[in-house]
XYZ file of C-alpha atoms in Angstrom:
411
model
C 5.653 -19.439 -0.327
C 3.697 -18.704 2.950
C 3.547 -16.025 5.261
C 1.694 -16.829 8.159
C 0.924 -13.091 9.573
C -2.482 -13.108 10.622
C -4.741 -10.300 11.483
C -7.935 -11.091 13.479
C -9.948 -10.096 11.363
C -8.419 -12.774 8.558
C -9.751 -15.232 11.158
C -13.732 -13.835 11.678
C -13.849 -13.062 8.603
C -12.548 -16.918 7.256
C -15.646 -18.185 9.665
C -18.069 -16.636 7.133
C -16.854 -16.302 3.801
C -16.712 -19.540 1.595
C -13.127 -20.975 1.183
C -10.420 -19.783 -1.258
C -12.334 -17.042 -1.911
C -11.263 -14.928 0.239
C -7.670 -12.967 -0.018
C -5.211 -10.027 1.498
C -4.667 -7.497 -1.461
C -2.617 -3.923 -1.714
C 0.056 -2.483 0.102
C -0.626 -4.722 3.522
C 0.707 -7.894 1.503
C 3.397 -6.054 0.389
C 4.700 -4.570 3.265
C 4.151 -8.322 5.132
C 6.605 -8.991 2.087
C 9.371 -6.255 3.162
C 8.865 -7.176 6.928
C 10.560 -10.736 5.757
C 14.057 -8.808 5.621
C 13.072 -5.875 7.557
C 11.168 -6.866 11.147
C 11.125 -2.986 11.938
C 8.577 -2.693 9.620
C 5.168 -1.754 11.591
C 2.210 -3.643 11.272
C 0.071 -2.249 7.950
C -3.006 -0.202 8.717
C -4.708 -0.825 6.067
C -7.148 -3.920 5.941
C -7.746 -4.321 2.259
C -9.347 -7.162 0.563
C -10.718 -8.833 -2.560
C -13.420 -11.508 -2.112
C -14.178 -14.084 -5.866
C -17.053 -16.003 -6.053
C -19.810 -13.435 -4.604
C -22.012 -11.004 -5.943
C -21.720 -7.765 -3.701
C -25.265 -8.864 -2.205
C -24.220 -12.199 -1.348
C -21.149 -10.507 0.614
C -22.761 -8.202 2.233
C -25.074 -10.523 3.565
C -22.338 -12.706 5.084
C -20.925 -9.733 6.705
C -23.314 -7.901 8.288
C -23.521 -11.163 10.346
C -19.932 -9.726 11.977
C -20.394 -6.142 11.722
C -21.641 -2.223 10.265
C -21.535 -2.605 7.065
C -21.795 0.200 4.263
C -21.431 -0.233 0.198
C -19.863 2.537 -1.931
C -18.729 3.422 -5.142
C -20.032 4.241 -8.036
C -18.184 2.229 -10.870
C -17.305 -0.359 -8.685
C -18.974 -1.490 -5.298
C -16.508 -1.440 -2.111
C -17.745 -3.158 0.969
C -16.409 -1.269 4.070
C -16.744 -3.873 7.210
C -17.306 -2.280 11.178
C -16.476 -4.852 12.891
C -14.776 -6.296 16.951
C -11.711 -7.167 15.302
C -10.840 -4.028 12.526
C -12.044 -2.057 9.811
C -11.574 -3.098 5.892
C -12.437 -2.833 2.806
C -13.593 -5.934 1.197
C -14.079 -5.864 -3.032
C -14.308 -7.378 -5.765
C -12.239 -9.042 -8.302
C -12.052 -5.610 -10.722
C -10.552 -5.787 -14.776
C -9.665 -2.441 -15.890
C -9.041 -1.054 -19.513
C -7.645 2.071 -20.383
C -9.327 4.983 -22.134
C -7.416 7.430 -22.489
C -4.062 9.048 -21.072
C -5.138 10.471 -17.792
C -5.773 8.679 -13.980
C -9.429 8.743 -14.453
C -9.675 7.482 -18.265
C -10.265 3.768 -17.419
C -13.420 1.730 -17.737
C -13.666 -0.558 -13.986
C -15.516 -4.027 -14.747
C -15.731 -5.494 -11.355
C -17.503 -8.991 -11.600
C -17.405 -12.297 -9.248
C -15.785 -14.729 -11.823
C -13.370 -12.109 -12.587
C -9.982 -14.611 -11.274
C -7.314 -12.923 -8.183
C -4.486 -13.240 -11.235
C -6.445 -10.621 -13.445
C -7.040 -8.573 -10.373
C -3.246 -8.133 -9.457
C -2.561 -7.744 -13.011
C -4.424 -4.527 -13.146
C -2.138 -3.168 -10.042
C 0.477 -0.476 -10.799
C 4.195 -1.583 -10.024
C 4.874 -5.739 -9.754
C 5.623 -5.708 -5.872
C 1.584 -4.466 -5.648
C 0.456 -7.474 -7.842
C 0.460 -9.631 -4.904
C -2.057 -11.725 -2.688
C -2.026 -13.274 0.408
C -5.347 -16.031 0.558
C -6.285 -16.158 3.908
C -7.507 -19.564 4.001
C -3.687 -21.188 3.925
C -1.401 -18.380 3.912
C -0.758 -19.080 0.653
C 0.990 -16.421 -1.564
C -0.134 -15.682 -5.482
C 2.345 -14.360 -6.907
C 2.061 -14.134 -10.672
C 4.836 -11.761 -11.549
C 6.846 -12.120 -9.409
C 6.234 -9.399 -7.513
C 8.192 -11.752 -4.225
C 10.802 -11.357 -6.034
C 11.445 -7.831 -6.943
C 10.197 -6.665 -2.818
C 13.342 -9.217 -2.144
C 15.580 -7.468 -4.482
C 14.129 -4.231 -3.378
C 13.371 -3.100 -6.499
C 10.525 -1.071 -8.375
C 9.638 -2.910 -11.724
C 6.235 -3.108 -14.173
C 4.623 -5.718 -15.490
C 3.692 -3.872 -19.195
C 5.673 -0.011 -20.687
C 1.834 1.507 -20.922
C 1.998 1.260 -17.333
C 2.567 5.026 -16.870
C 1.365 6.434 -19.567
C -2.393 4.662 -18.536
C -2.138 6.356 -15.509
C 0.301 8.925 -15.225
C -0.376 9.439 -11.514
C 2.072 6.401 -11.167
C 5.071 8.550 -12.331
C 4.551 10.327 -8.823
C 3.677 6.421 -6.941
C 6.975 4.962 -7.965
C 9.303 7.929 -6.600
C 7.135 8.136 -3.611
C 7.737 4.326 -3.308
C 11.521 4.959 -3.827
C 11.798 7.739 -1.152
C 9.842 5.574 1.314
C 11.165 2.092 0.680
C 14.831 3.067 -0.417
C 13.790 0.633 -3.833
C 15.671 1.498 -7.303
C 14.006 1.737 -10.342
C 13.963 -1.320 -13.000
C 15.621 -0.334 -16.443
C 12.018 -0.639 -17.763
C 10.412 1.107 -14.861
C 12.642 4.166 -15.683
C 12.457 4.119 -19.454
C 8.336 3.671 -18.880
C 8.858 7.532 -16.872
C 10.801 8.874 -18.988
C 8.924 8.253 -21.964
C 5.518 9.295 -19.830
C 6.773 12.357 -18.145
C 5.206 14.634 -20.256
C 1.596 13.651 -18.866
C 2.171 14.662 -15.529
C -0.106 17.870 -15.796
C -2.935 15.297 -16.840
C -3.327 15.022 -12.983
C -5.367 16.843 -11.250
C -3.378 19.208 -9.159
C -4.950 17.627 -5.680
C -3.360 14.054 -6.599
C -0.446 15.422 -7.231
C -0.247 17.175 -3.979
C -1.490 14.282 -2.417
C 1.604 12.178 -3.302
C 4.120 15.144 -2.431
C 2.173 14.727 0.652
C 3.605 11.547 1.002
C 6.464 11.782 -0.455
C 7.981 14.494 1.772
C 5.688 13.186 5.169
C 6.807 9.403 4.769
C 10.263 8.976 3.982
C 13.647 9.010 5.075
C 15.216 11.009 2.278
C 12.931 13.023 -0.247
C 15.922 13.204 -2.425
C 15.761 9.798 -3.214
C 12.505 10.254 -4.936
C 13.294 14.415 -6.294
C 16.480 12.585 -7.769
C 13.960 9.649 -9.381
C 11.844 12.535 -10.748
C 14.569 14.501 -12.039
C 16.142 11.792 -13.959
C 13.138 10.879 -15.328
C 12.336 14.035 -16.738
C 9.044 14.258 -14.137
C 10.568 16.820 -12.152
C 11.387 19.183 -14.928
C 6.897 19.083 -15.251
C 6.307 19.395 -11.494
C 8.856 21.825 -10.684
C 10.998 22.991 -13.306
C 12.433 25.782 -10.870
C 13.561 23.079 -8.533
C 16.123 21.674 -11.512
C 17.287 25.401 -12.055
C 20.048 24.487 -9.061
C 21.245 21.750 -11.215
C 25.291 22.794 -11.848
C 24.761 26.846 -9.946
C 27.730 26.771 -7.962
C 28.149 28.498 -4.866
C 30.661 30.195 -2.143
C 33.595 28.278 -0.414
C 31.192 27.409 2.398
C 29.588 25.252 -0.037
C 30.611 21.684 -0.976
C 26.837 21.307 -3.228
C 25.439 23.398 -6.305
C 22.368 24.557 -5.595
C 20.456 21.797 -6.642
C 22.361 18.906 -4.670
C 22.176 21.118 -1.528
C 18.336 21.885 -1.453
C 18.120 17.896 -1.557
C 20.795 17.068 1.212
C 18.707 20.079 2.931
C 15.708 18.908 3.080
C 17.427 15.103 3.760
C 18.446 17.116 6.981
C 15.211 18.176 7.988
C 13.425 16.397 10.554
C 11.408 13.564 9.442
C 7.550 13.656 9.253
C 7.015 17.179 9.654
C 6.110 17.772 5.663
C 5.478 21.570 5.845
C 9.519 21.926 6.854
C 10.824 19.001 4.440
C 9.532 20.947 1.693
C 10.238 24.337 3.136
C 14.131 22.803 3.172
C 13.887 21.725 -0.745
C 12.878 25.290 -1.348
C 15.011 27.343 0.749
C 17.482 28.109 -1.434
C 14.702 28.205 -4.988
C 15.777 31.679 -5.575
C 19.547 31.653 -5.715
C 19.659 30.582 -9.564
C 18.051 33.883 -10.251
C 19.650 36.081 -8.519
C 23.000 35.258 -8.855
C 25.779 38.063 -9.240
C 29.185 36.311 -9.170
C 30.017 34.200 -5.721
C 26.908 36.159 -4.369
C 22.970 35.749 -4.124
C 21.498 38.906 -3.009
C 17.904 38.488 -1.827
C 17.574 35.261 -2.893
C 15.067 34.660 -0.202
C 12.571 36.575 -1.306
C 13.062 35.968 -4.760
C 12.501 32.109 -3.361
C 9.474 33.125 -1.562
C 7.340 34.530 -4.562
C 8.733 31.660 -6.234
C 7.723 28.542 -4.100
C 4.186 30.660 -3.618
C 3.240 29.837 -7.013
C 5.256 26.250 -7.296
C 2.850 25.034 -4.457
C -0.302 27.008 -5.781
C 0.002 25.098 -8.612
C -0.601 21.874 -6.872
C -3.169 23.010 -5.135
C -1.327 23.355 -1.166
C -3.669 24.529 1.423
C -3.215 28.358 1.614
C -2.204 28.172 5.331
C 0.467 26.106 3.818
C 1.563 27.880 1.051
C 1.863 30.970 3.789
C 4.131 28.893 5.891
C 6.583 27.948 3.805
C 6.579 31.158 1.694
C 7.558 32.814 5.264
C 10.117 30.418 6.237
C 11.852 30.937 2.961
C 11.926 34.785 3.220
C 12.836 34.340 6.875
C 15.935 31.818 6.581
C 18.561 34.379 6.325
C 18.479 35.853 9.610
C 21.218 37.234 11.772
C 22.208 34.742 14.445
C 23.448 36.947 16.918
C 23.935 35.475 20.239
C 25.093 39.254 21.500
C 21.798 40.778 20.726
C 19.915 43.434 22.970
C 16.933 41.697 24.317
C 14.414 44.395 22.788
C 15.774 43.419 19.110
C 14.975 39.722 20.201
C 11.512 40.578 21.003
C 11.416 42.294 17.706
C 13.123 39.642 15.967
C 10.098 37.568 18.007
C 7.397 39.228 16.866
C 8.949 39.359 13.398
C 9.021 35.745 12.604
C 6.025 34.676 14.866
C 6.416 32.792 18.011
C 4.647 29.785 16.329
C 7.055 29.452 13.273
C 10.348 29.777 15.466
C 11.238 26.002 15.899
C 10.525 25.447 12.348
C 12.780 28.261 11.453
C 15.854 27.141 13.789
C 15.137 23.312 12.222
C 15.512 24.886 8.559
C 18.720 26.967 10.218
C 20.534 23.644 11.055
C 19.156 21.764 8.161
C 20.565 24.316 6.076
C 23.993 23.945 7.561
C 24.219 19.960 7.936
C 23.252 20.565 3.834
C 26.054 22.570 2.834
C 28.168 19.861 3.241
C 30.527 21.273 4.955
C 32.293 21.525 8.801
C 30.167 23.241 11.453
C 32.059 26.908 12.091
C 30.366 27.691 15.614
C 27.945 27.783 18.162
C 26.171 30.945 17.355
C 23.193 29.526 16.188
C 22.750 27.525 19.419
C 23.446 30.717 21.421
C 21.306 32.632 20.085
C 17.998 30.137 20.045
C 18.795 29.761 23.716
C 18.604 33.949 24.356
C 15.092 33.344 22.218
C 14.076 31.088 24.395
C 15.091 32.892 27.855
C 13.323 35.960 26.555
C 9.934 33.855 25.116
C 10.167 32.454 28.730
C 9.533 35.968 30.367
C 6.425 36.053 28.124
C 6.971 39.537 27.025
C 4.248 41.601 25.061
C 4.964 41.280 21.885
C 2.075 42.880 20.631
C -0.054 45.728 21.029
C -3.135 42.548 21.682
C -0.335 41.046 24.642
C -0.812 43.959 26.291
C -3.117 44.072 29.631
C -4.218 47.198 29.082
C -7.148 48.623 30.645
C -9.074 51.680 32.382
C -8.489 50.179 35.352
C -5.706 51.213 38.357
C -5.278 48.140 39.703
C -6.882 44.705 40.469
C -9.108 45.707 43.242
C -10.429 48.805 40.929
C -11.162 45.870 37.472
C -13.008 43.868 39.379
């Protein structure tokens, strides 16, 4: 199989490196193959290569003829190239040996004589175990990754995949959400067996994967459902699972869990903070259920959300914003409020939070699964917008207070 999608840097590198030594690898090749079935997929931004048959010293010497070179990495060397045609990472092929059940529990061996097939075999999923030889654009696919991409499938080579590196539990979920891919039976079984190992992942890495799940996917619910059905979500955010089977009133078509997922999907894509707030906006309902009512669930949920986010080291500003959105999402949208009352609302919410709070309300309505009942939210938002246009003094600091009685006196 060939795939002619050469980047200008491909051709430049081919001029200074031996034939058949240079391979494009990683997500770049996966996305090039995905684009064969979906032409709307944008060209990959990251340019990653593996170079066989050369030492790091020899590789660096050749690359210096075309750009600035920097070697990074303690256990294995990655050569970072900055050239006129673009920036790239080039590495020697590697083998990895698992020494435990943690994300860092690996011995890495990097040598010129390791084959490209061995290098591909250490990667997480078969769809990522694909390379493209730059010399002739031939696809190197020893593990059937191209077939998985064609079938929109996430599959593994070894049943130990997730045990060897538990971070792959989260990567599988965010890939499923980003690409709308299904897990193979083997991948699902592997995730289920390794689910308790989520706790061994550093909070910072969990945070990074959650950012990708909520920030780059069209429907975060796909990834959340992968995590729930494999037992990972119960280890990661058990509070979200509490909503499963908790019925709501006649204004909701779904239980609390499904409603939260639908609301997250309905929130505008690209805004990680808003989408996480949407997932967690009703997380307090199961703990406050009283018949058909959920008294003060927004306050209980806000406290829960703050704890859940701190668990995985979200930035303080992000935690505070999501907590505020969850606590405030039950506001009364009364378009008949007096201007003074609307100014109090703006001051309480904060002008910088209004757009997200209104977007959360609209996502909440869509996520209910029921027909929209009125236009009161739109009318209320229009009233707020008109008040904001007047630029009212919302706090003491907004008032132009001075001892002068006129503009001339202040000069």
